[in-house]
Amino acid sequence: DIVMTQSPDSLAVSLGERATINCKSSQSVLHSSNNKNYLAWYQQKPGQPPKLLIYWASTRESGVPDRISGSGSGTDFTLTISSLQAEDVAVYFCQQYYSGRTFGQGTKVEIK
Amino acid sequence: EVQLLESGGTLVQPGGSLRLSCAASGFTFSSYAMSWVRQAPGKGLEWVSGLSGSGGSTYYADSVKGRFTISRDNSKNTLYLQMNSLRAEDTAVYYCAKFRSNSINDAFDIWGQGTMVTMSS
């Protein structure tokens, strides 16, 4: 199984500042046939189901604010919130869907 | 509005069985692969099972293979998860999730609110 490891486990960021979450896969999730990274990011707020933010590593889901972006390729990926808002407080998960489907352990984002 | 509504979660004894249901609305159900994902209390997300739009292809996590069975009734727009030989480690919120396409190698774009399955000792 592909293991997904996120860092840090939690971070506290001031309102308006940048938040950066890293996700590393134990093997590449870049498919050579279509040059796509099989990597998604989700946001989960307390008591709610996860919400899709990003797929194919960098494609923003409809309705997701453009302050949230995804980048990376192969085994190393990043989710960036360029200017943290109060509504961004949540746990964020990365997920690979290249081989099976596995999630990172989650990163909790709080306001400093 | 696209919606998934799970039901069937309850308190069950280890070794028991349970069937979860997920009623879908707002999209052409048979055109999309579907899945179950679970989350133990205070823990992360674990993919459990998935199947194609026709139901002809099914997939399972090793942790549930041989104990759980996923199925769908496209005439009723409903997804099911039959859970047998339940264990303490199966305690979790079970989410029904829709794949973005009819491929299981895709992201989950719609999630239900979840249904809680708890093992009682």
Tab-separated table of N, CA and C in Angstrom, chain A:
chain	number	residue	atom	x	y	z
A	1	ASP	N	0.836	-1.197	0.000
A	1	ASP	CA	0.000	0.000	0.000
A	1	ASP	C	0.875	1.252	0.000
A	2	ILE	N	0.386	2.279	-0.655
A	2	ILE	CA	1.080	3.562	-0.641
A	2	ILE	C	0.762	4.270	0.674
A	3	VAL	N	1.813	4.649	1.392
A	3	VAL	CA	1.650	5.350	2.668
A	3	VAL	C	1.781	6.854	2.421
A	4	MET	N	0.813	7.592	2.961
A	4	MET	CA	0.798	9.048	2.842
A	4	MET	C	1.157	9.657	4.187
A	5	THR	N	2.152	10.524	4.205
A	5	THR	CA	2.608	11.139	5.456
A	5	THR	C	2.520	12.646	5.339
A	6	GLN	N	1.754	13.246	6.223
A	6	GLN	CA	1.586	14.702	6.217
A	6	GLN	C	2.455	15.348	7.281
A	7	SER	N	2.847	16.579	7.006
A	7	SER	CA	3.563	17.369	8.005
A	7	SER	C	3.183	18.837	7.844
A	8	PRO	N	3.075	19.570	8.979
A	8	PRO	CA	3.137	19.034	10.337
A	8	PRO	C	1.814	18.356	10.713
A	9	ASP	N	1.720	17.831	11.923
A	9	ASP	CA	0.458	17.278	12.411
A	9	ASP	C	-0.523	18.396	12.752
A	10	SER	N	0.005	19.542	13.157
A	10	SER	CA	-0.839	20.691	13.441
A	10	SER	C	-0.018	21.960	13.239
A	11	LEU	N	-0.719	23.033	12.956
A	11	LEU	CA	-0.059	24.324	12.855
A	11	LEU	C	-1.034	25.429	13.200
A	12	ALA	N	-0.480	26.474	13.795
A	12	ALA	CA	-1.258	27.647	14.170
A	12	ALA	C	-0.727	28.835	13.376
A	13	VAL	N	-1.627	29.498	12.674
A	13	VAL	CA	-1.258	30.598	11.787
A	13	VAL	C	-2.123	31.813	12.099
A	14	SER	N	-1.534	32.977	12.033
A	14	SER	CA	-2.293	34.206	12.259
A	14	SER	C	-3.238	34.468	11.094
A	15	LEU	N	-4.360	35.099	11.385
A	15	LEU	CA	-5.290	35.472	10.326
A	15	LEU	C	-4.577	36.317	9.278
A	16	GLY	N	-4.813	35.968	8.008
A	16	GLY	CA	-4.191	36.694	6.920
A	16	GLY	C	-2.813	36.187	6.519
A	17	GLU	N	-2.254	35.301	7.319
A	17	GLU	CA	-0.933	34.750	7.005
A	17	GLU	C	-1.068	33.452	6.201
A	18	ARG	N	0.069	32.966	5.698
A	18	ARG	CA	0.090	31.773	4.858
A	18	ARG	C	0.183	30.513	5.697
A	19	ALA	N	-0.592	29.511	5.293
A	19	ALA	CA	-0.506	28.185	5.916
A	19	ALA	C	-0.065	27.188	4.848
A	20	THR	N	0.905	26.364	5.199
A	20	THR	CA	1.453	25.391	4.247
A	20	THR	C	1.455	24.004	4.868
A	21	ILE	N	0.853	23.067	4.162
A	21	ILE	CA	0.780	21.667	4.611
A	21	ILE	C	1.464	20.799	3.569
A	22	ASN	N	2.307	19.903	4.043
A	22	ASN	CA	3.044	19.011	3.151
A	22	ASN	C	2.499	17.585	3.212
A	23	CYS	N	2.615	16.896	2.107
A	23	CYS	CA	2.150	15.513	2.006
A	23	CYS	C	3.167	14.750	1.161
A	24	LYS	N	3.644	13.654	1.706
A	24	LYS	CA	4.636	12.839	0.989
A	24	LYS	C	4.105	11.422	0.835
A	25	SER	N	4.198	10.889	-0.378
A	25	SER	CA	3.758	9.520	-0.634
A	25	SER	C	4.968	8.588	-0.668
A	26	SER	N	4.748	7.336	-0.271
A	26	SER	CA	5.850	6.373	-0.192
A	26	SER	C	6.327	5.912	-1.577
A	27	GLN	N	5.509	6.156	-2.587
A	27	GLN	CA	5.935	5.939	-3.962
A	27	GLN	C	5.215	6.944	-4.857
A	28	SER	N	5.724	7.125	-6.046
A	28	SER	CA	5.179	8.142	-6.930
A	28	SER	C	3.715	7.868	-7.260
A	29	VAL	N	2.919	8.933	-7.296
A	29	VAL	CA	1.518	8.833	-7.710
A	29	VAL	C	1.304	9.529	-9.041
A	30	LEU	N	2.382	9.768	-9.774
A	30	LEU	CA	2.333	10.350	-11.108
A	30	LEU	C	2.185	9.232	-12.128
A	31	HIS	N	1.078	9.279	-12.874
A	31	HIS	CA	0.824	8.254	-13.880
A	31	HIS	C	1.465	8.675	-15.192
A	32	SER	N	2.327	7.829	-15.711
A	32	SER	CA	3.092	8.176	-16.910
A	32	SER	C	2.211	8.262	-18.157
A	33	SER	N	1.075	7.567	-18.157
A	33	SER	CA	0.232	7.518	-19.351
A	33	SER	C	-0.470	8.837	-19.622
A	34	ASN	N	-0.773	9.589	-18.556
A	34	ASN	CA	-1.500	10.849	-18.731
A	34	ASN	C	-0.843	12.032	-18.016
A	35	ASN	N	0.313	11.785	-17.415
A	35	ASN	CA	1.068	12.830	-16.717
A	35	ASN	C	0.228	13.514	-15.630
A	36	LYS	N	-0.632	12.740	-14.993
A	36	LYS	CA	-1.444	13.285	-13.906
A	36	LYS	C	-0.999	12.690	-12.566
A	37	ASN	N	-1.001	13.544	-11.554
A	37	ASN	CA	-0.735	13.103	-10.197
A	37	ASN	C	-2.051	12.748	-9.535
A	38	TYR	N	-2.173	11.514	-9.074
A	38	TYR	CA	-3.422	11.001	-8.500
A	38	TYR	C	-3.484	11.356	-7.014
A	39	LEU	N	-3.662	12.652	-6.752
A	39	LEU	CA	-3.560	13.177	-5.401
A	39	LEU	C	-4.667	14.207	-5.178
A	40	ALA	N	-5.385	14.062	-4.059
A	40	ALA	CA	-6.458	14.991	-3.711
A	40	ALA	C	-6.233	15.541	-2.309
A	41	TRP	N	-6.867	16.683	-2.056
A	41	TRP	CA	-6.860	17.297	-0.728
A	41	TRP	C	-8.306	17.518	-0.281
A	42	TYR	N	-8.541	17.265	1.017
A	42	TYR	CA	-9.862	17.450	1.602
A	42	TYR	C	-9.752	18.305	2.854
A	43	GLN	N	-10.838	18.996	3.146
A	43	GLN	CA	-10.972	19.784	4.373
A	43	GLN	C	-12.096	19.187	5.201
A	44	GLN	N	-11.849	18.985	6.488
A	44	GLN	CA	-12.904	18.471	7.354
A	44	GLN	C	-13.035	19.354	8.592
A	45	LYS	N	-14.227	19.912	8.758
A	45	LYS	CA	-14.533	20.701	9.945
A	45	LYS	C	-15.226	19.813	10.966
A	46	PRO	N	-15.166	20.179	12.251
A	46	PRO	CA	-15.743	19.320	13.305
A	46	PRO	C	-17.198	18.976	13.047
A	47	GLY	N	-17.509	17.691	13.161
A	47	GLY	CA	-18.880	17.231	13.003
A	47	GLY	C	-19.372	17.205	11.572
A	48	GLN	N	-18.483	17.431	10.615
A	48	GLN	CA	-18.876	17.448	9.209
A	48	GLN	C	-18.090	16.397	8.429
A	49	PRO	N	-18.629	15.989	7.278
A	49	PRO	CA	-17.852	15.089	6.415
A	49	PRO	C	-16.730	15.857	5.729
A	50	PRO	N	-15.772	15.151	5.180
A	50	PRO	CA	-14.733	15.832	4.396
A	50	PRO	C	-15.332	16.531	3.174
A	51	LYS	N	-14.630	17.563	2.734
A	51	LYS	CA	-15.014	18.315	1.545
A	51	LYS	C	-13.832	18.336	0.586
A	52	LEU	N	-14.088	17.992	-0.664
A	52	LEU	CA	-13.019	17.990	-1.666
A	52	LEU	C	-12.591	19.416	-1.976
A	53	LEU	N	-11.269	19.656	-1.901
A	53	LEU	CA	-10.710	20.970	-2.243
A	53	LEU	C	-9.979	20.936	-3.578
A	54	ILE	N	-9.112	19.936	-3.736
A	54	ILE	CA	-8.170	19.862	-4.850
A	54	ILE	C	-8.116	18.430	-5.350
A	55	TYR	N	-8.069	18.230	-6.667
A	55	TYR	CA	-7.819	16.918	-7.244
A	55	TYR	C	-6.785	17.060	-8.353
A	56	TRP	N	-6.256	15.923	-8.817
A	56	TRP	CA	-5.102	15.931	-9.740
A	56	TRP	C	-3.997	16.864	-9.221
A	57	ALA	N	-3.848	16.891	-7.906
A	57	ALA	CA	-2.784	17.615	-7.187
A	57	ALA	C	-2.910	19.129	-7.213
A	58	SER	N	-3.540	19.677	-8.254
A	58	SER	CA	-3.552	21.144	-8.351
A	58	SER	C	-4.824	21.732	-8.942
A	59	THR	N	-5.797	20.903	-9.276
A	59	THR	CA	-7.058	21.401	-9.836
A	59	THR	C	-8.031	21.702	-8.707
A	60	ARG	N	-8.442	22.942	-8.634
A	60	ARG	CA	-9.343	23.369	-7.571
A	60	ARG	C	-10.772	22.931	-7.882
A	61	GLU	N	-11.440	22.362	-6.897
A	61	GLU	CA	-12.843	21.973	-7.059
A	61	GLU	C	-13.705	23.232	-7.184
A	62	SER	N	-14.778	23.134	-7.907
A	62	SER	CA	-15.685	24.264	-8.076
A	62	SER	C	-16.135	24.821	-6.719
A	63	GLY	N	-16.074	26.122	-6.581
A	63	GLY	CA	-16.520	26.769	-5.353
A	63	GLY	C	-15.448	26.940	-4.292
A	64	VAL	N	-14.305	26.350	-4.492
A	64	VAL	CA	-13.212	26.482	-3.521
A	64	VAL	C	-12.510	27.826	-3.763
A	65	PRO	N	-12.322	28.613	-2.720
A	65	PRO	CA	-11.708	29.930	-2.917
A	65	PRO	C	-10.285	29.831	-3.457
A	66	ASP	N	-9.888	30.827	-4.245
A	66	ASP	CA	-8.586	30.741	-4.910
A	66	ASP	C	-7.412	31.016	-3.969
A	67	ARG	N	-7.690	31.313	-2.699
A	67	ARG	CA	-6.596	31.399	-1.732
A	67	ARG	C	-6.082	30.007	-1.358
A	68	ILE	N	-6.817	28.968	-1.725
A	68	ILE	CA	-6.420	27.585	-1.467
A	68	ILE	C	-5.874	26.999	-2.768
A	69	SER	N	-4.652	26.484	-2.711
A	69	SER	CA	-4.044	25.927	-3.907
A	69	SER	C	-3.228	24.692	-3.569
A	70	GLY	N	-3.056	23.843	-4.594
A	70	GLY	CA	-2.261	22.632	-4.433
A	70	GLY	C	-1.134	22.605	-5.450
A	71	SER	N	-0.021	22.008	-5.050
A	71	SER	CA	1.121	21.909	-5.950
A	71	SER	C	1.905	20.642	-5.629
A	72	GLY	N	2.875	20.372	-6.495
A	72	GLY	CA	3.737	19.219	-6.287
A	72	GLY	C	3.570	18.166	-7.357
A	73	SER	N	4.472	17.186	-7.339
A	73	SER	CA	4.423	16.108	-8.321
A	73	SER	C	5.245	14.927	-7.824
A	74	GLY	N	4.865	13.751	-8.302
A	74	GLY	CA	5.624	12.554	-7.942
A	74	GLY	C	5.306	12.055	-6.550
A	75	THR	N	6.133	12.448	-5.588
A	75	THR	CA	5.936	12.001	-4.206
A	75	THR	C	5.762	13.136	-3.207
A	76	ASP	N	5.959	14.363	-3.629
A	76	ASP	CA	5.917	15.493	-2.697
A	76	ASP	C	4.903	16.546	-3.130
A	77	PHE	N	3.981	16.837	-2.211
A	77	PHE	CA	2.866	17.713	-2.515
A	77	PHE	C	2.659	18.730	-1.402
A	78	THR	N	2.040	19.854	-1.768
A	78	THR	CA	1.804	20.929	-0.812
A	78	THR	C	0.420	21.512	-1.012
A	79	LEU	N	-0.256	21.753	0.105
A	79	LEU	CA	-1.495	22.534	0.095
A	79	LEU	C	-1.178	23.864	0.748
A	80	THR	N	-1.535	24.944	0.062
A	80	THR	CA	-1.240	26.271	0.569
A	80	THR	C	-2.531	27.069	0.711
A	81	ILE	N	-2.681	27.684	1.874
A	81	ILE	CA	-3.744	28.670	2.083
A	81	ILE	C	-3.020	30.005	2.166
A	82	SER	N	-3.210	30.837	1.152
A	82	SER	CA	-2.350	32.023	1.016
A	82	SER	C	-2.624	33.093	2.079
A	83	SER	N	-3.858	33.182	2.518
A	83	SER	CA	-4.235	34.188	3.515
A	83	SER	C	-5.307	33.564	4.401
A	84	LEU	N	-4.894	33.046	5.541
A	84	LEU	CA	-5.791	32.247	6.372
A	84	LEU	C	-6.986	33.054	6.864
A	85	GLN	N	-8.169	32.493	6.678
A	85	GLN	CA	-9.401	33.078	7.180
A	85	GLN	C	-9.945	32.205	8.315
A	86	ALA	N	-10.820	32.774	9.132
A	86	ALA	CA	-11.372	32.038	10.273
A	86	ALA	C	-12.066	30.753	9.828
A	87	GLU	N	-12.706	30.805	8.653
A	87	GLU	CA	-13.451	29.637	8.170
A	87	GLU	C	-12.539	28.514	7.665
A	88	ASP	N	-11.244	28.765	7.627
A	88	ASP	CA	-10.297	27.730	7.172
A	88	ASP	C	-9.849	26.825	8.315
A	89	VAL	N	-10.242	27.145	9.537
A	89	VAL	CA	-9.897	26.282	10.674
A	89	VAL	C	-10.550	24.919	10.471
A	90	ALA	N	-9.727	23.883	10.391
A	90	ALA	CA	-10.206	22.547	10.022
A	90	ALA	C	-9.032	21.571	10.081
A	91	VAL	N	-9.339	20.324	9.805
A	91	VAL	CA	-8.310	19.314	9.582
A	91	VAL	C	-8.242	19.054	8.079
A	92	TYR	N	-7.044	18.984	7.546
A	92	TYR	CA	-6.837	18.788	6.122
A	92	TYR	C	-6.171	17.435	5.884
A	93	PHE	N	-6.697	16.704	4.900
A	93	PHE	CA	-6.181	15.377	4.553
A	93	PHE	C	-5.745	15.350	3.093
A	94	CYS	N	-4.613	14.728	2.832
A	94	CYS	CA	-4.280	14.394	1.453
A	94	CYS	C	-4.685	12.937	1.216
A	95	GLN	N	-4.879	12.579	-0.039
A	95	GLN	CA	-5.301	11.219	-0.397
A	95	GLN	C	-4.740	10.871	-1.759
A	96	GLN	N	-4.175	9.668	-1.883
A	96	GLN	CA	-3.743	9.198	-3.199
A	96	GLN	C	-4.776	8.217	-3.736
A	97	TYR	N	-4.982	8.290	-5.055
A	97	TYR	CA	-5.895	7.332	-5.697
A	97	TYR	C	-5.214	6.680	-6.902
A	98	TYR	N	-3.886	6.607	-6.832
A	98	TYR	CA	-3.095	5.971	-7.896
A	98	TYR	C	-3.172	4.443	-7.802
A	99	SER	N	-3.012	3.938	-6.583
A	99	SER	CA	-3.056	2.503	-6.326
A	99	SER	C	-3.768	2.283	-5.005
A	100	GLY	N	-4.960	1.734	-5.081
A	100	GLY	CA	-5.786	1.749	-3.878
A	100	GLY	C	-6.139	3.193	-3.566
A	101	ARG	N	-6.593	3.378	-2.337
A	101	ARG	CA	-6.935	4.751	-1.922
A	101	ARG	C	-6.503	4.890	-0.475
A	102	THR	N	-5.516	5.726	-0.212
A	102	THR	CA	-5.036	5.911	1.156
A	102	THR	C	-4.931	7.391	1.466
A	103	PHE	N	-5.173	7.695	2.735
A	103	PHE	CA	-5.196	9.072	3.207
A	103	PHE	C	-3.990	9.349	4.107
A	104	GLY	N	-3.581	10.606	4.143
A	104	GLY	CA	-2.642	11.038	5.157
A	104	GLY	C	-3.332	11.083	6.508
A	105	GLN	N	-2.544	11.272	7.563
A	105	GLN	CA	-3.096	11.232	8.922
A	105	GLN	C	-3.840	12.506	9.307
A	106	GLY	N	-3.715	13.537	8.497
A	106	GLY	CA	-4.413	14.791	8.776
A	106	GLY	C	-3.513	15.841	9.397
A	107	THR	N	-3.801	17.098	9.084
A	107	THR	CA	-3.113	18.248	9.670
A	107	THR	C	-4.167	19.208	10.194
A	108	LYS	N	-4.069	19.519	11.462
A	108	LYS	CA	-5.038	20.420	12.080
A	108	LYS	C	-4.523	21.852	11.972
A	109	VAL	N	-5.355	22.724	11.402
A	109	VAL	CA	-5.004	24.127	11.229
A	109	VAL	C	-5.837	24.975	12.182
A	110	GLU	N	-5.132	25.769	12.986
A	110	GLU	CA	-5.785	26.628	13.973
A	110	GLU	C	-5.316	28.056	13.793
A	111	ILE	N	-6.035	28.967	14.454
A	111	ILE	CA	-5.670	30.385	14.444
A	111	ILE	C	-4.701	30.652	15.583
A	112	LYS	N	-3.620	31.367	15.264
A	112	LYS	CA	-2.663	31.742	16.313
A	112	LYS	C	-3.172	32.979	17.049
